[in-house]
Amino acid sequence: MYRIRIVGLGPGPLEQMTMAAWHAITQAAVLVLRTERHPCIEQLRPHLSAGATMQTCDDLYEARTRFEEVYAAIVERLIALAQMHGEIVYAVPGHPCVGERTTALLQQRSVEAGVEVEIVAGLSFMEPVFAAVGVDPMDGGQVIDAMILARQHHPMIDVNLPLVLGQLYARWLASDVKLTLLNAYPEEHVVTVVQAAGTAQQRLISLPLAELDQGEHFDHLTSLYVPPLPPHSSFTALQELVAHLRAPEGCPWDREQTLASLRSDLLDECAELLEAIDAEAFVDDNSAAICEELGDVLLSATMMTQIATEEGRFRMADVVQGVVTKLIRRHPHVFGDLAVSGVEHVLTNWDAIKAQEKTEKGVQPDPLDGVAPALPALEKARKLQSKAAKAGLLDRAALAQANPALVALLGDAPDERKVGQILWELTALANLHGVNAEDALRSFVVMMRKRLALQK
């Protein structure tokens, strides 16, 4: 039976190596290093057994451009060496199972190659990094590879918990990491670059996030510590608060709410959000109000989801998974190989995918569906006209010319103010005759919906 012993070198100097790792390396006949760039390698050389051979895989990094190709080549080299010598020791920085992609690949490949794989533990980079910044990882510490986070558009982490990024080895990578983190943290948020943690050369550099990529302090021993934002800054904090309010020791009012009882609150919060957005037509920046109203809408959605969770209907994970899956499915031009010519093509394809989804659910697609009954009457009219026109059931241009008096009143190039003025005056005229304009238009839209359905 062929055998590969994967040994963790630890994060730095020789004294941080475990006794098991020391014995495995110093007794090895064939020692393979993933990389020679490690603080303890020169210290190790005099202690290797007589006649032992040592080689590195650094040449594979130089010969290939993609890490996955490098890792695959390393695995094949290790398998071949094990089959040639019977047993080899493969030494990697830190712990073999922490941030070491070749370990997972080797474990997968070894089964079909008939090679036994043994893990010899070592101290990972995490312990000295957390120690250097004075944080106990048991307090919710999050650890992620810098390359993984750099590929994200929004960091998939909890901003209320401490975060460590490992293997921040290059300035360009720090730049990509910075851009991702700025989607969740403010520019002035102070982060700490940790160099050579746990060694005599350890160095901590604290700087604003916006300046992360300005220095040259990046190499294979560099990590990044991102402290948490102030309390109550994450979505999980909101979920915890809402669950607390609904708990037996929570608020009596919140505990008695139902999905139905919160309906009017949600409508009110949405209306206030729209009002805050519309107010930007009159003020330079209404961000504070929009931020507050978005929070109220988010609270309503979170409270409703918590109620559903307690009733055993669904959880927030189901809500999020559902909408994420739907967005991916409806954007094949982003997440698939579909090519689109522009926005109109995107919208046409969107409608086709929605129709297909309904068919798969056993529902006959209706081109007039999707106009929510609770919408304001004017928006219901606009959406129904749009859908009917797309389905070939309505000629909007002809409809717009149907009332010569209105056409003359609006003129050739009416602006928002002119249209708004006429709607305002029509509302007053309807009121003069004892008619609620909102109710009148809503009833007419319902009637037109039935008439258009018959045309189908």
XYZ file of C-alpha atoms in Angstrom:
456
model
C 0.000 0.000 0.000
C 1.379 3.380 -1.004
C 1.302 6.122 1.617
C 1.456 9.921 1.767
C 1.819 11.650 5.129
C 0.620 15.261 4.916
C 2.435 17.178 7.640
C 1.674 20.667 8.929
C 4.778 22.836 9.332
C 2.981 25.333 11.552
C 2.776 29.079 10.894
C 6.357 30.118 11.518
C 9.547 29.163 13.369
C 10.617 25.633 14.222
C 9.572 25.886 17.878
C 5.918 26.165 16.773
C 6.034 22.775 15.047
C 4.278 19.870 16.800
C 6.326 16.912 18.012
C 4.405 14.603 15.675
C 5.234 16.829 12.703
C 8.886 17.024 13.779
C 9.252 13.256 13.959
C 7.482 12.728 10.623
C 9.721 15.209 8.801
C 13.060 14.330 10.398
C 12.482 10.610 9.804
C 11.251 10.979 6.213
C 13.202 9.359 3.397
C 11.411 11.451 0.759
C 10.247 14.928 1.770
C 8.178 17.083 -0.588
C 7.490 20.735 0.261
C 4.525 22.499 -1.288
C 6.671 25.611 -1.118
C 10.132 26.430 0.172
C 8.871 29.869 1.211
C 8.340 29.139 4.894
C 10.215 30.460 7.962
C 11.250 27.044 9.313
C 12.668 25.394 6.185
C 16.283 26.507 6.647
C 16.131 25.468 10.317
C 14.921 22.017 9.270
C 17.630 21.144 6.754
C 20.327 20.067 9.259
C 17.868 17.756 11.016
C 16.767 15.649 8.023
C 17.662 11.974 8.154
C 20.797 10.754 6.414
C 20.199 10.125 2.731
C 16.837 11.893 2.731
C 15.809 13.748 -0.410
C 13.904 17.029 -0.320
C 12.152 18.717 -3.232
C 9.629 21.528 -3.597
C 6.646 22.251 -5.834
C 7.570 25.887 -6.422
C 8.418 25.095 -10.038
C 4.766 24.173 -10.665
C 3.654 27.631 -9.536
C 6.032 29.204 -12.037
C 4.900 26.985 -14.922
C 1.140 27.589 -14.557
C -1.106 30.641 -14.324
C -4.133 29.273 -12.437
C -3.987 27.956 -8.879
C -6.334 25.055 -9.603
C -3.947 23.881 -12.327
C -1.018 24.156 -9.901
C -2.816 22.190 -7.189
C -3.850 19.461 -9.621
C -0.250 19.157 -10.831
C 1.021 18.936 -7.237
C -1.393 16.099 -6.494
C -0.303 14.139 -9.564
C 3.355 14.616 -8.630
C 2.714 13.372 -5.090
C 0.812 10.306 -6.316
C 3.621 9.439 -8.719
C 6.294 9.852 -6.022
C 4.336 7.715 -3.554
C 3.943 4.965 -6.146
C 7.675 5.182 -6.873
C 8.986 5.223 -3.274
C 6.190 3.540 -1.330
C 5.911 6.321 1.261
C 6.562 10.058 1.139
C 6.055 13.026 3.471
C 4.332 16.077 2.036
C 4.898 19.202 4.176
C 2.583 22.203 3.951
C 2.448 25.543 5.798
C 0.211 25.716 8.876
C -2.270 22.861 9.389
C -2.897 20.443 6.487
C -6.676 20.930 6.780
C -6.769 24.730 7.121
C -6.532 26.759 3.927
C -4.756 23.918 2.134
C -6.529 23.040 -1.110
C -4.062 20.305 -2.054
C -5.071 18.253 1.000
C -8.697 17.973 -0.114
C -7.696 17.231 -3.719
C -5.187 14.613 -2.625
C -7.742 12.891 -0.388
C -10.146 12.691 -3.329
C -7.532 11.471 -5.814
C -5.893 8.985 -3.444
C -8.878 6.626 -3.406
C -8.686 5.788 -7.104
C -4.878 5.824 -7.024
C -4.722 3.298 -4.185
C -2.743 5.621 -1.931
C -3.292 5.929 1.817
C -3.289 9.507 3.136
C -2.413 10.358 6.744
C -2.808 13.811 8.307
C -0.160 14.975 10.790
C -1.528 18.102 12.448
C 0.244 21.408 12.813
C -0.557 24.801 14.268
C -2.564 26.791 11.691
C -2.111 30.470 10.839
C -5.330 31.306 12.694
C -4.071 30.909 16.268
C -1.147 33.375 16.018
C -3.231 35.853 13.988
C -6.079 35.945 16.508
C -3.514 36.149 19.316
C -1.742 39.031 17.578
C -4.920 41.127 17.358
C -6.108 40.107 20.827
C -9.314 38.373 19.761
C -10.691 35.057 21.000
C -12.016 33.211 17.913
C -14.646 31.572 20.135
C -16.319 34.994 20.306
C -17.721 34.430 16.832
C -14.505 34.707 14.841
C -14.922 34.264 11.090
C -12.090 33.047 8.845
C -12.062 33.074 5.057
C -9.495 32.842 2.278
C -8.809 36.282 0.802
C -9.167 34.865 -2.720
C -12.674 33.598 -1.979
C -13.830 36.933 -0.576
C -12.210 38.855 -3.435
C -14.422 37.010 -5.933
C -17.579 38.131 -4.115
C -19.429 41.360 -4.894
C -20.727 41.583 -1.321
C -18.896 39.908 1.580
C -20.838 36.840 2.707
C -20.039 37.388 6.385
C -21.609 38.845 9.549
C -20.342 42.410 10.052
C -21.096 42.235 13.790
C -18.453 39.525 14.257
C -14.631 39.667 13.953
C -13.231 38.605 10.583
C -9.813 37.263 9.571
C -8.758 36.892 5.943
C -5.895 34.514 5.285
C -3.361 34.405 2.437
C -3.528 38.067 1.450
C -0.345 37.630 -0.543
C -0.434 40.441 -3.128
C -1.379 44.087 -3.500
C -3.792 43.408 -6.378
C -5.581 40.884 -4.159
C -5.790 43.458 -1.357
C -7.374 45.859 -3.841
C -10.053 43.335 -4.809
C -10.672 42.486 -1.148
C -11.035 46.176 -0.337
C -13.675 46.709 -3.018
C -15.711 43.767 -1.728
C -15.459 44.840 1.915
C -16.478 48.414 1.051
C -19.897 47.066 0.106
C -20.456 46.335 3.815
C -18.023 48.506 5.784
C -17.424 52.295 5.693
C -14.249 53.627 4.094
C -12.923 54.869 7.438
C -13.334 51.487 9.174
C -9.915 50.665 10.650
C -8.531 47.241 9.705
C -5.247 45.583 10.662
C -2.760 43.957 8.307
C -0.958 41.152 10.161
C 2.448 40.138 8.824
C 4.363 37.007 9.865
C 2.095 36.323 12.849
C 3.766 34.390 15.660
C 7.313 35.009 14.403
C 10.032 37.424 15.482
C 9.205 39.447 12.373
C 5.521 39.872 13.331
C 4.178 43.278 12.374
C 0.734 44.876 12.744
C -0.320 47.746 10.475
C -3.642 49.449 11.245
C -5.155 51.701 8.592
C -8.528 52.775 7.144
C -10.103 50.186 4.873
C -10.027 52.643 1.961
C -6.193 52.650 2.164
C -5.738 48.875 2.438
C -4.049 48.470 -0.949
C -1.799 51.528 -0.712
C 1.250 49.813 0.811
C 3.648 47.057 -0.229
C 3.205 44.936 2.911
C 1.780 41.794 1.274
C 3.320 38.335 1.000
C 2.537 34.666 1.706
C 2.539 35.334 5.486
C 0.072 38.240 5.401
C -3.424 38.146 6.902
C -6.060 40.812 7.464
C -8.131 41.436 10.578
C -11.439 43.279 10.157
C -13.015 44.246 13.496
C -16.800 44.126 13.852
C -19.012 47.104 13.180
C -20.865 48.667 16.140
C -23.582 46.454 17.685
C -26.869 45.954 15.831
C -25.343 46.527 12.373
C -26.053 43.143 10.780
C -29.165 41.481 9.398
C -28.702 38.616 11.847
C -28.844 41.174 14.683
C -32.233 42.319 13.373
C -33.449 38.722 13.186
C -32.326 38.090 16.773
C -34.081 41.254 17.982
C -37.340 40.373 16.227
C -37.225 36.808 17.573
C -36.659 38.270 21.061
C -39.658 40.582 20.696
C -41.787 37.577 19.747
C -40.445 35.401 22.588
C -42.412 34.765 25.826
C -40.333 37.422 27.600
C -40.761 39.828 24.669
C -43.291 42.546 23.812
C -47.041 41.812 24.229
C -47.927 43.832 21.110
C -45.349 42.096 18.908
C -46.346 38.679 20.235
C -49.984 39.056 19.193
C -49.256 40.113 15.611
C -50.107 37.894 12.634
C -49.316 38.077 8.933
C -52.780 39.539 8.353
C -52.503 42.133 11.128
C -49.174 43.387 9.746
C -50.549 43.857 6.225
C -51.630 47.467 6.711
C -48.358 48.276 8.506
C -46.389 46.982 5.530
C -48.467 49.092 3.141
C -47.896 52.169 5.316
C -44.142 51.559 5.529
C -43.880 51.058 1.750
C -45.819 54.282 1.181
C -43.509 56.178 3.556
C -40.463 54.767 1.769
C -41.819 55.902 -1.603
C -42.559 59.314 -0.108
C -38.973 59.596 1.144
C -37.653 58.662 -2.310
C -39.985 61.129 -4.029
C -38.824 63.874 -1.640
C -35.428 63.856 -3.381
C -37.093 65.866 -6.138
C -37.213 68.756 -3.668
C -34.102 68.244 -1.510
C -30.495 67.580 -2.486
C -30.083 64.449 -0.350
C -32.771 62.576 1.559
C -30.565 59.566 2.318
C -31.196 59.576 6.076
C -34.968 59.387 5.605
C -34.707 56.736 2.871
C -32.373 54.678 5.078
C -34.829 54.867 7.984
C -37.842 53.929 5.871
C -35.979 51.030 4.240
C -35.277 49.801 7.762
C -38.984 49.900 8.585
C -39.837 47.893 5.453
C -37.091 45.387 6.300
C -38.457 45.132 9.843
C -41.917 44.309 8.497
C -40.528 41.560 6.256
C -38.394 40.167 9.089
C -41.305 40.175 11.545
C -43.557 38.392 9.043
C -40.883 35.773 8.407
C -40.391 35.223 12.145
C -44.138 34.646 12.524
C -44.034 32.112 9.676
C -41.035 30.424 11.326
C -42.908 30.053 14.611
C -45.878 28.596 12.744
C -43.638 26.028 11.038
C -44.357 27.399 7.548
C -40.945 28.602 6.394
C -37.778 30.297 7.670
C -35.695 33.253 6.515
C -33.306 30.813 4.811
C -36.223 29.591 2.691
C -37.194 33.153 1.787
C -33.643 34.074 0.785
C -32.957 30.806 -1.038
C -36.183 31.173 -2.980
C -35.476 34.660 -4.243
C -31.786 33.943 -4.958
C -32.664 30.812 -6.927
C -35.306 32.735 -8.852
C -32.923 35.582 -9.701
C -30.250 33.183 -10.932
C -32.788 31.283 -13.044
C -34.152 34.502 -14.552
C -30.705 35.886 -15.412
C -29.232 33.260 -17.764
C -27.397 36.099 -19.527
C -25.426 36.662 -16.283
C -25.211 33.199 -14.709
C -25.504 31.133 -17.886
C -24.368 31.321 -21.492
C -27.315 33.221 -22.998
C -26.346 36.287 -25.037
C -28.738 39.255 -25.019
C -28.856 42.257 -27.330
C -30.165 44.770 -24.793
C -32.720 45.605 -22.132
C -35.730 44.698 -24.287
C -34.265 41.253 -24.940
C -33.720 40.820 -21.189
C -37.352 41.730 -20.423
C -38.720 39.465 -23.154
C -36.630 36.567 -21.886
C -37.711 37.331 -18.301
C -41.379 37.036 -19.276
C -40.701 33.778 -21.128
C -38.947 32.283 -18.093
C -41.816 33.341 -15.810
C -44.304 31.688 -18.158
C -42.216 28.509 -18.192
C -42.096 28.509 -14.376
C -45.889 28.667 -14.217
C -46.232 25.847 -16.732
C -43.886 23.685 -14.649
C -46.113 24.355 -11.629
C -49.181 23.278 -13.610
C -50.504 26.834 -13.916
C -51.645 28.117 -17.298
C -49.638 31.300 -18.029
C -51.794 34.439 -18.266
C -50.201 37.502 -19.909
C -52.396 39.761 -17.769
C -51.278 38.257 -14.456
C -48.918 40.074 -12.136
C -50.932 43.224 -11.431
C -51.250 43.223 -7.648
C -54.776 44.061 -6.415
C -53.369 46.246 -3.623
C -51.573 48.602 -6.030
C -52.798 52.192 -6.293
C -55.342 52.494 -9.104
C -53.118 54.594 -11.369
C -50.259 52.088 -11.152
C -52.707 49.211 -11.723
C -53.905 50.960 -14.890
C -50.343 51.504 -16.145
C -49.285 47.889 -15.525
C -52.451 46.411 -17.028
C -52.059 48.535 -20.172
C -48.402 47.495 -20.454
C -49.169 43.785 -20.119
C -52.147 43.969 -22.490
C -50.023 45.779 -25.078
C -47.272 43.138 -24.818
C -49.875 40.430 -25.354
C -51.294 42.216 -28.414
C -54.616 42.857 -26.674
C -54.344 46.634 -26.565
C -53.046 49.375 -28.833
C -51.766 51.958 -26.365
C -51.055 54.512 -29.084
C -54.642 54.308 -30.332
C -55.966 54.448 -26.773
C -53.932 57.576 -26.117
C -55.677 59.298 -29.054
C -59.172 58.083 -28.149
C -60.209 61.291 -26.378
C -59.550 64.332 -28.637
C -60.343 66.756 -25.818
C -57.614 65.253 -23.613
C -55.162 65.183 -26.517
C -55.758 68.877 -27.152
C -55.468 69.649 -23.457
C -52.102 67.912 -23.111
C -50.567 69.318 -26.289
C -47.785 67.811 -28.366
C -45.089 67.405 -25.682
C -46.592 67.315 -22.204
C -44.209 67.105 -19.253
C -44.734 65.524 -15.832
C -46.092 68.739 -14.392
C -48.697 69.153 -17.125
C -49.899 65.540 -16.783
C -49.924 65.866 -13.011
C -51.949 69.069 -13.216
C -54.634 67.426 -15.368
C -54.841 64.421 -13.032
C -55.101 66.824 -10.106
C -57.921 68.733 -11.751
C -59.705 65.503 -12.761
C -59.556 64.403 -9.127
C -61.167 67.663 -8.031
C -63.825 67.403 -10.760
C -64.668 63.833 -9.740
C -64.936 64.907 -6.119
C -67.275 67.751 -7.108
C -69.632 65.150 -8.534
C -69.328 62.898 -5.471
C -66.985 60.376 -7.079
C -63.772 59.095 -5.464
C -61.259 59.190 -8.330
C -59.149 56.360 -6.859
C -62.153 54.055 -6.481
C -63.491 55.012 -9.899
C -60.243 54.179 -11.689
C -59.791 50.977 -9.669
C -63.288 49.775 -10.670
C -62.673 50.668 -14.315
C -59.359 48.780 -14.318
C -61.110 45.696 -12.910
C -63.725 45.960 -15.653
C -61.053 46.357 -18.354
C -59.148 43.367 -16.951
C -62.261 41.218 -17.461
C -62.879 42.636 -20.935
C -59.280 42.042 -22.029
C -59.434 38.508 -20.631
C -62.423 37.815 -22.866
C -60.451 39.092 -25.882
C -57.815 36.414 -25.242
